Short mmCIF file of C-alpha atoms in Angstrom, two decimals:
data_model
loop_
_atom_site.label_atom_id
_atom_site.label_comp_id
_atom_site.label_asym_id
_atom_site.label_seq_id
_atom_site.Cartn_x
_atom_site.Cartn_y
_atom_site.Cartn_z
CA UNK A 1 0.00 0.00 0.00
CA UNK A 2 1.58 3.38 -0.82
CA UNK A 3 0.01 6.80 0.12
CA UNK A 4 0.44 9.95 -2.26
CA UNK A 5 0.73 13.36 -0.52
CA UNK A 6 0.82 16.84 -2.12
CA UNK A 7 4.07 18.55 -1.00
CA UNK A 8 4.33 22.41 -1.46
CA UNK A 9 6.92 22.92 -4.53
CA UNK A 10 8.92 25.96 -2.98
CA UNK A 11 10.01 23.41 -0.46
CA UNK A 12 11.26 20.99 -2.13
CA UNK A 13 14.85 20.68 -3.75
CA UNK A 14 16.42 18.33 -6.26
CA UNK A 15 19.72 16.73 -5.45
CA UNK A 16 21.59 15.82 -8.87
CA UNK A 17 24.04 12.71 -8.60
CA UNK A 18 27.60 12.95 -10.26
CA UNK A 19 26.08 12.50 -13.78
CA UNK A 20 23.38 15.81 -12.93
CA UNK A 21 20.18 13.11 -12.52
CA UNK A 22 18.45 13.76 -9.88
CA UNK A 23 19.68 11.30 -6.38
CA UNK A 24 17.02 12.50 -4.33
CA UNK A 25 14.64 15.19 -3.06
CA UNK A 26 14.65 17.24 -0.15
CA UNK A 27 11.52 18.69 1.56
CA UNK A 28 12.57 21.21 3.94
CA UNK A 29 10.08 22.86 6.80
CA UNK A 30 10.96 25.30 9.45
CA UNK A 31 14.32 23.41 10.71
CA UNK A 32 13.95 19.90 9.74
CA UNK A 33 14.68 17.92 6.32
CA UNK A 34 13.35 15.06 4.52
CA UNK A 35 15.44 13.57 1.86
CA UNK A 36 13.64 11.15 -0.68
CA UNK A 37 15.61 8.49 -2.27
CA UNK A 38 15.54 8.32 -6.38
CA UNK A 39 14.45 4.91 -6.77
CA UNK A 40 12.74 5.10 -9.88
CA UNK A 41 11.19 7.21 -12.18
CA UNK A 42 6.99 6.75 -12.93
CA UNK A 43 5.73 9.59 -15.61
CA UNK A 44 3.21 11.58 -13.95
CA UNK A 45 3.95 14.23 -16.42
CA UNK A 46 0.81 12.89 -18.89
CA UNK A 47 -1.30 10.18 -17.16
CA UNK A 48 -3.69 10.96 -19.78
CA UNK A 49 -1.34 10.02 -22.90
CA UNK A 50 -1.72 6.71 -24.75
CA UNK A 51 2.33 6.12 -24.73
CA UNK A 52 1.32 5.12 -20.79
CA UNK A 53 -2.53 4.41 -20.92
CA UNK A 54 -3.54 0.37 -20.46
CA UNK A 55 -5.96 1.35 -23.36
CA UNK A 56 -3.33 3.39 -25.72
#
């Protein structure tokens, strides 16, 4: 089971690896830090397309 939460953008940073892709993410509020792994990339960027739709 995985939840999804919406994070505010202006708090969150990218963290490029030694090639410039990103290693993780970093949510920062008030004094404290997150850091989320890069495990793997999903495309959220156009659920709606057919190149990632189950009936493209």
């Amino acid at each position: 089971m995985a939840e999804l939460y919406a994070l505010r953008p202006e708090r969150m940073t990218v963290v490029p690896g030694a090639r410039g892709w990103p290693e993780a993410y970093e949510y920062r509020m008030g004094g404290h830090v997150h850091r989320f792994k890069v495990h793997q990339q999903w495309p959220f960027a156009y659920p709606a397309s057919e190149e990632f739709s189950s009936r493209g």
